[in-house]
Amino acid sequence: MMKAVIFDLDGVLVFTDQYHYRAWKEMADKLGIYFDEEINNRLRGVSRRESLEIILERYEGEPLTEEQIQEYMTFKNNRYRELLTEMSPADVEQEVRACLVELRDKGYKLAIGSSSKNAKFILEKTDLTAAFDAVSDGTNISQSKPHPEVFLKAAQYLGVDPDVSAAIEDAKAGIDAAVSGGMYAIGIGDAADYAACDASIKSLVELPALLENLV
Ligand code: B16
Ligand code: MG
């Protein structure tokens, strides 16, 4: 019987991919690096620093100094934050809110387990903060997905053991993190057909029934 449900944020509850894409694309253009949506897909669930390293795989200029790396990450994040200000509660589908209310009513503890350092800002902009009992995000971890730290911290904040926690993820790195943390890993979106998932769903509408059947 599951006691807690830990949600990844980007790609599960809200869809910030396009904002990440536009901000990284502007940064890549400044450096003359080829960047497209397929490369952007590799950045799902991956930290900002590791995302930059993936983009730099195609960089052919002089190696960047640490100072330049920090400058480019700041440029990207500032642009991303500007784009995030466009978000509002309307960016959360009604079925997502309904799922969160139903799970709470059924007694599950709910947490966010996101690699993003902007998670709390996104939760505020979309009016999702109060739907969760705890938030574990990029600001409280030293190792990002596929390391399980972000999910283990979420379970710890909820006071629930990992083996009675389910994690919902759209990224393969996130599914690997949930599995290695000893949680029940549920794939959605891009991660739905990943073999390491314990279960997959097409939409969060299916989630309450799936959890109920895990007794
Ligand atoms: P930030 P998630 C992840 O969020 C995104 O999927 C990933 O693309 C991004 O690089 C990462 O957060 C870090 O985000 O630059 O805002 O700290 O999917 O784990 O909720
Ligand atoms: Mg995600």
XYZ file of N, CA and C and ligand atoms in Angstrom:
666
model
N 0.853 -1.201 0.000
C 0.000 0.000 0.000
C 0.889 1.252 0.000
N 0.715 2.090 -0.991
C 1.516 3.317 -1.078
C 1.008 4.368 -0.086
N 1.959 5.093 0.501
C 1.576 6.165 1.430
C 1.883 7.553 0.876
N 2.842 7.598 -0.071
C 3.234 8.903 -0.604
C 3.375 8.857 -2.119
N 3.111 10.003 -2.735
C 3.284 10.123 -4.174
C 4.171 11.343 -4.424
N 5.267 11.087 -5.145
C 6.229 12.153 -5.419
C 6.193 12.468 -6.912
N 5.900 13.710 -7.219
C 5.737 14.125 -8.611
C 6.949 14.896 -9.105
N 7.468 14.477 -10.246
C 8.364 15.346 -10.987
C 7.503 16.543 -11.427
N 8.132 17.674 -11.712
C 7.340 18.863 -12.056
C 7.273 19.091 -13.570
N 8.431 19.441 -14.156
C 8.460 19.744 -15.593
C 8.184 18.479 -16.403
N 7.156 18.502 -17.207
C 6.836 17.353 -18.048
C 5.812 16.422 -17.432
N 5.463 16.650 -16.159
C 4.439 15.816 -15.509
C 3.245 16.688 -15.100
N 3.526 17.759 -14.365
C 2.442 18.635 -13.894
C 2.317 19.888 -14.754
N 3.455 20.371 -15.236
C 3.453 21.552 -16.111
C 4.413 21.293 -17.271
N 4.250 22.090 -18.335
C 5.032 21.813 -19.543
C 5.910 23.016 -19.895
N 7.075 23.012 -19.284
C 7.998 24.134 -19.429
C 9.056 23.873 -20.504
N 8.960 22.715 -21.167
C 9.966 22.343 -22.183
C 10.234 23.451 -23.183
N 9.153 24.073 -23.669
C 9.310 25.100 -24.694
C 10.069 26.312 -24.166
N 9.860 26.614 -22.885
C 10.586 27.739 -22.285
C 12.070 27.391 -22.137
N 12.328 26.147 -21.655
C 13.728 25.705 -21.575
C 14.354 25.766 -22.970
N 13.622 25.264 -23.964
C 14.143 25.200 -25.326
C 14.495 26.595 -25.845
N 13.555 27.528 -25.689
C 13.786 28.873 -26.225
C 14.987 29.534 -25.545
N 15.102 29.339 -24.223
C 16.209 29.969 -23.492
C 17.555 29.336 -23.869
N 17.603 27.991 -23.942
C 18.858 27.327 -24.346
C 19.213 27.662 -25.791
N 18.187 27.778 -26.650
C 18.431 28.065 -28.071
C 19.097 29.434 -28.214
N 18.610 30.410 -27.448
C 19.221 31.748 -27.511
C 20.680 31.695 -27.068
N 20.927 30.899 -26.012
C 22.308 30.782 -25.534
C 23.183 30.069 -26.576
N 22.652 28.981 -27.158
C 23.413 28.225 -28.175
C 23.717 29.116 -29.377
N 22.740 29.935 -29.785
C 22.956 30.832 -30.923
C 24.095 31.810 -30.642
N 24.163 32.303 -29.403
C 25.249 33.234 -29.044
C 26.618 32.588 -29.241
N 26.682 31.254 -28.983
C 27.953 30.533 -29.103
C 28.121 29.869 -30.475
N 27.126 30.053 -31.353
C 27.188 29.440 -32.682
C 27.098 27.924 -32.648
N 26.352 27.376 -31.675
C 26.224 25.915 -31.537
C 24.889 25.460 -32.107
N 24.920 24.374 -32.885
C 23.676 23.798 -33.384
C 22.872 23.223 -32.207
N 21.591 23.523 -32.171
C 20.723 23.030 -31.084
C 19.326 22.851 -31.645
N 18.728 21.696 -31.388
C 17.358 21.482 -31.871
C 16.520 20.785 -30.792
N 15.257 20.520 -31.125
C 14.318 19.946 -30.142
C 14.757 18.552 -29.696
N 15.435 17.823 -30.596
C 15.877 16.480 -30.240
C 16.954 16.549 -29.149
N 17.870 17.492 -29.307
C 18.904 17.672 -28.263
C 18.215 18.152 -26.985
N 17.229 19.044 -27.145
C 16.488 19.548 -25.977
C 15.843 18.406 -25.184
N 15.385 17.376 -25.888
C 14.767 16.224 -25.202
C 15.758 15.516 -24.287
N 17.038 15.582 -24.634
C 18.064 14.929 -23.787
C 18.272 15.689 -22.472
N 17.717 16.888 -22.387
C 17.927 17.726 -21.197
C 16.847 17.510 -20.136
N 15.850 16.694 -20.472
C 14.755 16.422 -19.526
C 15.268 15.847 -18.215
N 14.907 16.479 -17.117
C 15.251 15.959 -15.794
C 16.713 16.127 -15.406
N 17.509 16.653 -16.355
C 18.952 16.792 -16.139
C 19.222 18.197 -15.567
N 20.231 18.323 -14.709
C 20.497 19.622 -14.078
C 20.928 20.670 -15.107
N 20.893 21.927 -14.684
C 21.261 23.029 -15.583
C 22.692 22.865 -16.085
N 23.593 22.554 -15.163
C 25.015 22.408 -15.522
C 25.217 21.258 -16.514
N 24.590 20.104 -16.219
C 24.734 18.951 -17.132
C 24.067 19.238 -18.475
N 22.987 20.018 -18.451
C 22.327 20.399 -19.712
C 23.300 21.200 -20.572
N 23.977 22.160 -19.944
C 24.944 22.977 -20.694
C 26.049 22.086 -21.270
N 26.510 21.113 -20.469
C 27.574 20.226 -20.950
C 27.105 19.427 -22.172
N 25.842 19.004 -22.175
C 25.302 18.268 -23.340
C 25.290 19.191 -24.568
N 24.852 20.435 -24.375
C 24.809 21.389 -25.501
C 26.223 21.659 -26.026
N 27.182 21.726 -25.109
C 28.577 22.030 -25.507
C 29.255 20.878 -26.251
N 28.609 19.695 -26.295
C 29.189 18.580 -27.068
C 29.417 19.007 -28.518
N 28.603 19.956 -29.004
C 28.722 20.405 -30.397
C 29.514 21.704 -30.539
N 30.121 22.157 -29.465
C 30.865 23.410 -29.499
C 32.276 23.166 -30.013
N 32.690 24.000 -30.961
C 34.011 23.758 -31.558
C 35.032 24.849 -31.250
N 34.658 25.835 -30.443
C 35.581 26.933 -30.135
C 36.553 26.586 -29.010
N 37.255 27.610 -28.535
C 38.186 27.456 -27.401
C 37.417 26.954 -26.181
N 37.985 26.044 -25.377
C 37.265 25.584 -24.181
C 36.847 26.766 -23.308
N 35.645 26.693 -22.750
C 35.144 27.787 -21.922
C 35.770 27.733 -20.537
N 36.024 28.917 -19.975
C 36.518 28.973 -18.595
C 35.325 28.743 -17.657
N 35.624 28.460 -16.388
C 34.551 28.278 -15.402
C 33.692 29.548 -15.306
N 34.357 30.702 -15.412
C 33.625 31.969 -15.332
C 32.633 32.096 -16.505
N 33.097 31.721 -17.696
C 32.201 31.787 -18.865
C 31.045 30.802 -18.719
N 31.344 29.595 -18.198
C 30.286 28.599 -17.990
C 29.213 29.177 -17.073
N 29.655 29.810 -15.983
C 28.697 30.421 -15.041
C 27.894 31.527 -15.734
N 28.580 32.325 -16.568
C 27.892 33.424 -17.265
C 26.815 32.884 -18.208
N 27.146 31.817 -18.936
C 26.169 31.272 -19.883
C 24.977 30.632 -19.152
N 25.274 29.976 -18.010
C 24.155 29.387 -17.240
C 23.254 30.498 -16.694
N 23.868 31.594 -16.266
C 23.083 32.723 -15.749
C 22.249 33.340 -16.866
N 22.867 33.490 -18.045
C 22.129 34.031 -19.195
C 20.898 33.181 -19.477
N 21.124 31.856 -19.551
C 19.998 30.955 -19.850
C 18.923 31.060 -18.775
N 19.355 31.035 -17.513
C 18.360 31.023 -16.434
C 17.578 32.336 -16.379
N 18.255 33.465 -16.612
C 17.542 34.747 -16.602
C 16.489 34.786 -17.704
N 16.874 34.293 -18.873
C 15.931 34.265 -20.003
C 14.764 33.318 -19.692
N 15.102 32.146 -19.108
C 14.072 31.154 -18.739
C 13.097 31.760 -17.722
N 13.634 32.456 -16.702
C 12.776 33.070 -15.676
C 11.855 34.130 -16.294
N 12.392 34.881 -17.279
C 11.539 35.874 -17.959
C 10.369 35.178 -18.633
N 10.664 34.053 -19.290
C 9.606 33.304 -19.982
C 8.620 32.703 -18.981
N 9.141 32.244 -17.824
C 8.255 31.646 -16.806
C 7.252 32.645 -16.245
N 7.583 33.940 -16.300
C 6.638 34.928 -15.758
C 5.331 34.916 -16.556
N 5.374 34.347 -17.765
C 4.144 34.239 -18.573
C 3.219 33.145 -18.037
N 3.720 32.291 -17.137
C 2.886 31.172 -16.662
C 1.822 31.653 -15.688
N 0.717 30.907 -15.651
C -0.386 31.267 -14.754
C -1.105 29.973 -14.345
N -2.077 30.049 -13.413
C -2.819 28.839 -13.033
C -3.460 28.128 -14.231
N -3.729 28.875 -15.305
C -4.352 28.268 -16.493
C -3.417 27.260 -17.173
N -2.129 27.282 -16.825
C -1.181 26.335 -17.423
C -1.239 24.947 -16.797
N -2.064 24.791 -15.759
C -2.227 23.461 -15.148
C -3.583 22.912 -15.573
N -3.550 21.761 -16.211
C -4.813 21.180 -16.685
C -5.702 20.816 -15.505
N -7.003 20.907 -15.734
C -7.973 20.628 -14.680
C -7.823 19.206 -14.149
N -7.507 18.274 -15.045
C -7.373 16.869 -14.608
C -6.168 16.684 -13.678
N -5.173 17.544 -13.820
C -4.011 17.479 -12.928
C -4.426 17.918 -11.523
N -5.139 19.046 -11.449
C -5.609 19.515 -10.128
C -6.558 18.497 -9.500
N -7.432 17.933 -10.313
C -8.406 16.956 -9.794
C -7.678 15.730 -9.236
N -6.638 15.290 -9.918
C -5.857 14.131 -9.464
C -5.216 14.430 -8.111
N -4.640 15.623 -7.967
C -3.971 15.981 -6.701
C -4.973 16.039 -5.550
N -6.151 16.598 -5.806
C -7.192 16.691 -4.765
C -7.655 15.288 -4.372
N -7.873 14.445 -5.376
C -8.353 13.077 -5.103
C -7.333 12.288 -4.271
N -6.059 12.406 -4.628
C -5.029 11.657 -3.887
C -4.947 12.137 -2.441
N -5.036 13.454 -2.261
C -5.014 14.000 -0.892
C -6.208 13.498 -0.092
N -7.379 13.541 -0.723
C -8.601 13.076 -0.043
C -8.467 11.615 0.364
N -7.725 10.853 -0.413
C -7.554 9.425 -0.116
C -6.465 9.188 0.922
N -5.808 10.250 1.357
C -4.842 10.131 2.458
C -3.388 10.019 2.067
N -3.083 10.123 0.779
C -1.671 10.074 0.369
C -0.984 11.393 0.721
N 0.290 11.291 1.110
C 1.117 12.479 1.271
C 1.676 12.802 -0.118
N 1.722 14.082 -0.448
C 2.158 14.475 -1.793
C 3.385 15.383 -1.730
N 4.347 15.092 -2.611
C 5.554 15.942 -2.670
C 5.968 16.170 -4.113
N 6.763 17.207 -4.281
C 7.434 17.474 -5.559
C 8.857 16.925 -5.449
N 9.331 16.281 -6.522
C 10.723 15.837 -6.607
C 11.270 16.296 -7.953
N 11.746 17.527 -8.003
C 12.168 18.140 -9.268
C 13.631 18.546 -9.236
N 14.330 18.383 -10.356
C 15.727 18.817 -10.457
C 15.844 20.332 -10.529
N 14.734 21.004 -10.753
C 14.792 22.440 -11.043
C 14.987 23.316 -9.808
N 15.846 24.323 -9.979
C 16.015 25.326 -8.924
C 14.897 26.365 -9.015
N 14.100 26.272 -10.061
C 12.988 27.210 -10.244
C 11.652 26.586 -9.856
N 11.684 25.396 -9.240
C 10.436 24.666 -8.970
C 9.457 25.490 -8.124
N 9.951 26.103 -7.054
C 9.023 26.835 -6.165
C 8.405 28.035 -6.889
N 9.186 28.670 -7.759
C 8.679 29.799 -8.539
C 7.554 29.315 -9.476
N 7.768 28.171 -10.118
C 6.755 27.625 -11.036
C 5.489 27.244 -10.251
N 5.681 26.634 -9.078
C 4.516 26.245 -8.256
C 3.705 27.477 -7.853
N 4.413 28.564 -7.540
C 3.698 29.804 -7.176
C 2.945 30.371 -8.375
N 3.624 30.463 -9.509
C 3.007 31.049 -10.703
C 1.765 30.282 -11.129
N 1.768 28.976 -10.883
C 0.650 28.144 -11.348
C -0.339 27.814 -10.225
N -0.109 28.406 -9.050
C -1.008 28.202 -7.914
C -1.093 26.719 -7.501
N 0.076 26.067 -7.457
C 0.112 24.646 -7.074
C 0.751 24.429 -5.695
N 1.316 25.476 -5.117
C 2.090 25.315 -3.873
C 1.306 24.580 -2.788
N 0.081 24.999 -2.569
C -0.705 24.446 -1.454
C -1.143 23.001 -1.683
N -0.986 22.508 -2.911
C -1.410 21.130 -3.200
C -0.421 20.098 -2.665
N 0.762 20.565 -2.202
C 1.820 19.627 -1.782
C 2.206 19.790 -0.316
N 2.583 18.652 0.284
C 3.024 18.647 1.682
C 4.514 18.949 1.797
N 5.257 18.748 0.717
C 6.708 19.001 0.746
C 7.224 19.236 -0.671
N 8.318 19.982 -0.740
C 8.967 20.211 -2.037
C 10.453 19.879 -1.894
N 10.915 18.946 -2.725
C 12.343 18.652 -2.828
C 12.730 19.039 -4.246
N 13.725 19.917 -4.384
C 14.054 20.411 -5.726
C 15.556 20.651 -5.872
N 15.922 21.300 -6.965
C 17.334 21.528 -7.265
C 18.078 22.347 -6.222
N 17.342 22.982 -5.303
C 18.006 23.810 -4.287
C 18.437 22.996 -3.063
N 17.964 21.744 -2.946
C 18.325 20.974 -1.736
C 19.085 19.683 -2.050
N 19.652 19.613 -3.252
C 20.376 18.382 -3.613
C 21.797 18.708 -4.069
N 22.679 17.708 -3.935
C 24.032 17.898 -4.472
C 24.260 16.988 -5.680
N 23.378 15.989 -5.865
C 23.511 15.110 -7.038
C 22.161 15.033 -7.733
N 22.162 15.266 -9.054
C 20.866 15.289 -9.732
C 20.515 13.929 -10.324
N 19.249 13.774 -10.758
C 18.790 12.533 -11.364
C 19.787 12.122 -12.455
N 20.176 10.886 -12.629
C 19.550 9.662 -12.105
C 19.910 9.287 -10.670
N 20.672 10.124 -9.956
C 20.894 9.845 -8.534
C 19.550 10.017 -7.807
N 19.263 9.163 -6.821
C 17.934 9.225 -6.174
C 17.755 10.339 -5.131
N 18.806 11.149 -4.911
C 18.752 12.098 -3.788
C 17.472 12.937 -3.746
N 17.064 13.484 -4.886
C 15.910 14.400 -4.860
C 14.626 13.690 -4.400
N 14.471 12.421 -4.793
C 13.284 11.661 -4.369
C 13.406 11.190 -2.920
N 14.614 10.769 -2.528
C 14.805 10.323 -1.139
C 14.572 11.473 -0.163
N 15.013 12.682 -0.558
C 14.771 13.856 0.299
C 13.273 14.135 0.376
N 12.588 13.988 -0.745
C 11.133 14.239 -0.757
C 10.440 13.289 0.227
N 10.805 11.989 0.181
C 10.201 11.005 1.094
C 10.544 11.350 2.542
N 11.797 11.740 2.738
C 12.244 12.125 4.091
C 11.437 13.327 4.599
N 11.237 14.343 3.755
C 10.463 15.529 4.165
C 9.024 15.139 4.535
N 8.522 14.109 3.842
C 7.142 13.661 4.124
C 7.084 12.732 5.333
N 8.251 12.213 5.758
C 8.281 11.258 6.867
C 7.763 9.891 6.462
N 8.009 9.520 5.201
C 7.508 8.255 4.656
C 8.687 7.456 4.094
N 8.658 6.138 4.229
C 9.747 5.311 3.696
C 9.672 5.217 2.167
N 10.843 5.109 1.516
C 10.847 5.006 0.048
C 10.027 3.828 -0.492
N 10.027 2.696 0.223
C 9.337 1.520 -0.337
C 7.809 1.625 -0.291
N 7.277 2.673 0.324
C 5.831 2.912 0.233
C 5.563 4.252 -0.465
N 6.533 4.627 -1.321
C 6.406 5.870 -2.090
C 6.429 5.547 -3.578
N 5.585 6.254 -4.321
C 5.597 6.133 -5.783
C 6.121 7.442 -6.349
N 6.901 7.355 -7.435
C 7.397 8.570 -8.095
C 6.882 8.579 -9.532
N 6.403 9.743 -9.969
C 5.852 9.888 -11.325
C 6.811 10.742 -12.138
N 7.266 10.214 -13.259
C 8.341 10.854 -14.020
C 8.128 10.814 -15.528
N 8.609 11.870 -16.215
C 8.559 11.877 -17.685
C 9.945 11.671 -18.294
N 10.974 11.560 -17.438
C 12.346 11.442 -17.960
C 12.958 10.106 -17.551
N 13.728 9.506 -18.465
C 14.389 8.232 -18.136
C 15.291 8.404 -16.921
N 16.008 9.537 -16.860
C 16.900 9.785 -15.714
C 16.098 9.771 -14.415
N 14.866 10.256 -14.470
C 14.016 10.299 -13.279
C 13.509 8.918 -12.893
N 13.198 8.091 -13.902
C 12.772 6.710 -13.611
C 13.937 5.950 -12.965
N 15.140 6.125 -13.510
C 16.311 5.466 -12.917
C 16.512 5.927 -11.474
N 16.273 7.219 -11.228
C 16.425 7.766 -9.868
C 15.412 7.118 -8.919
N 14.176 6.989 -9.372
C 13.123 6.403 -8.526
C 13.430 4.935 -8.230
N 13.847 4.192 -9.261
C 14.147 2.769 -9.081
C 15.328 2.600 -8.126
N 16.379 3.382 -8.329
C 17.539 3.182 -7.443
C 17.272 3.696 -6.038
N 16.248 4.543 -5.872
C 15.850 4.979 -4.535
C 14.909 3.991 -3.856
N 14.562 2.899 -4.557
C 13.685 1.874 -3.971
C 12.212 2.249 -4.002
N 11.839 3.140 -4.915
C 10.434 3.564 -5.022
C 9.734 2.873 -6.180
N 8.422 2.991 -6.193
C 7.632 2.450 -7.290
C 7.648 3.511 -8.395
N 8.254 3.166 -9.545
C 8.495 4.161 -10.596
C 7.421 4.125 -11.673
N 6.715 5.240 -11.807
C 5.620 5.315 -12.793
C 6.010 6.290 -13.902
N 6.038 5.787 -15.126
C 6.411 6.608 -16.276
C 5.201 7.235 -16.932
N 5.402 8.456 -17.426
C 4.359 9.162 -18.172
C 5.067 9.912 -19.296
N 4.346 10.258 -20.347
C 4.945 11.021 -21.447
C 6.128 10.285 -22.050
N 7.256 10.982 -22.210
C 8.433 10.397 -22.861
C 8.982 9.159 -22.172
N 8.740 9.025 -20.856
C 9.289 7.874 -20.112
C 8.322 6.691 -20.078
N 7.124 6.862 -20.656
C 6.091 5.825 -20.509
C 6.495 4.478 -21.091
N 7.303 4.503 -22.160
C 7.671 3.212 -22.764
C 9.070 2.745 -22.331
N 9.598 3.342 -21.290
C 10.929 2.963 -20.794
C 10.802 1.669 -19.978
N 11.629 0.681 -20.335
C 11.502 -0.663 -19.744
C 11.708 -0.689 -18.226
N 12.447 0.285 -17.698
C 12.724 0.278 -16.246
C 11.520 0.709 -15.398
N 10.461 1.214 -16.038
C 9.273 1.651 -15.265
C 8.595 0.456 -14.609
N 8.081 0.648 -13.400
C 7.249 -0.387 -12.768
C 5.850 -0.370 -13.361
N 5.399 0.804 -13.789
C 4.092 0.951 -14.431
C 4.135 2.216 -15.281
N 3.202 2.311 -16.219
C 3.129 3.512 -17.065
C 1.700 3.995 -17.130
N 1.536 5.287 -17.283
C 0.200 5.850 -17.481
C 0.252 6.839 -18.643
N -0.894 6.991 -19.285
C -0.974 7.960 -20.392
C -1.333 9.332 -19.854
N -2.095 9.334 -18.752
C -2.552 10.593 -18.178
C -2.689 10.430 -16.669
N -2.617 11.547 -15.944
C -2.728 11.483 -14.482
C -4.119 11.028 -14.036
N -5.080 11.069 -14.932
C -6.433 10.576 -14.619
C -6.364 9.121 -14.143
N -5.395 8.368 -14.709
C -5.271 6.938 -14.380
C -4.579 6.683 -13.042
N -3.951 7.701 -12.480
C -3.076 7.480 -11.331
C -3.778 6.986 -10.057
N -4.888 7.621 -9.619
C -5.507 7.147 -8.368
C -5.860 5.661 -8.408
N -6.436 5.192 -9.513
C -6.831 3.781 -9.611
C -5.602 2.876 -9.621
N -4.561 3.302 -10.319
C -3.332 2.502 -10.351
C -2.779 2.314 -8.935
N -2.738 3.393 -8.158
C -2.202 3.304 -6.799
C -3.076 2.431 -5.908
N -4.379 2.550 -6.060
C -5.326 1.760 -5.252
C -5.136 0.270 -5.474
N -4.772 -0.078 -6.715
C -4.643 -1.497 -7.066
C -3.303 -2.091 -6.645
N -2.457 -1.298 -6.006
C -1.126 -1.790 -5.630
C -1.092 -2.435 -4.253
N -2.218 -2.860 -3.766
C -2.232 -3.438 -2.415
C -1.697 -4.865 -2.422
P 16.587 24.641 -13.656
P 12.180 18.329 -13.553
C 14.194 19.657 -14.713
O 12.972 19.664 -14.033
C 13.985 19.848 -16.205
O 13.334 18.716 -16.760
C 15.322 19.986 -16.872
O 15.148 20.206 -18.266
C 16.093 21.167 -16.259
O 17.380 21.305 -16.840
C 16.234 20.910 -14.753
O 14.941 20.759 -14.179
C 16.951 22.046 -14.042
O 16.141 23.187 -14.130
O 17.542 25.176 -14.672
O 15.273 25.388 -13.609
O 17.211 24.519 -12.283
O 11.746 17.641 -14.800
O 13.158 17.523 -12.714
O 11.034 18.916 -12.773
Mg 10.523 16.144 -15.872
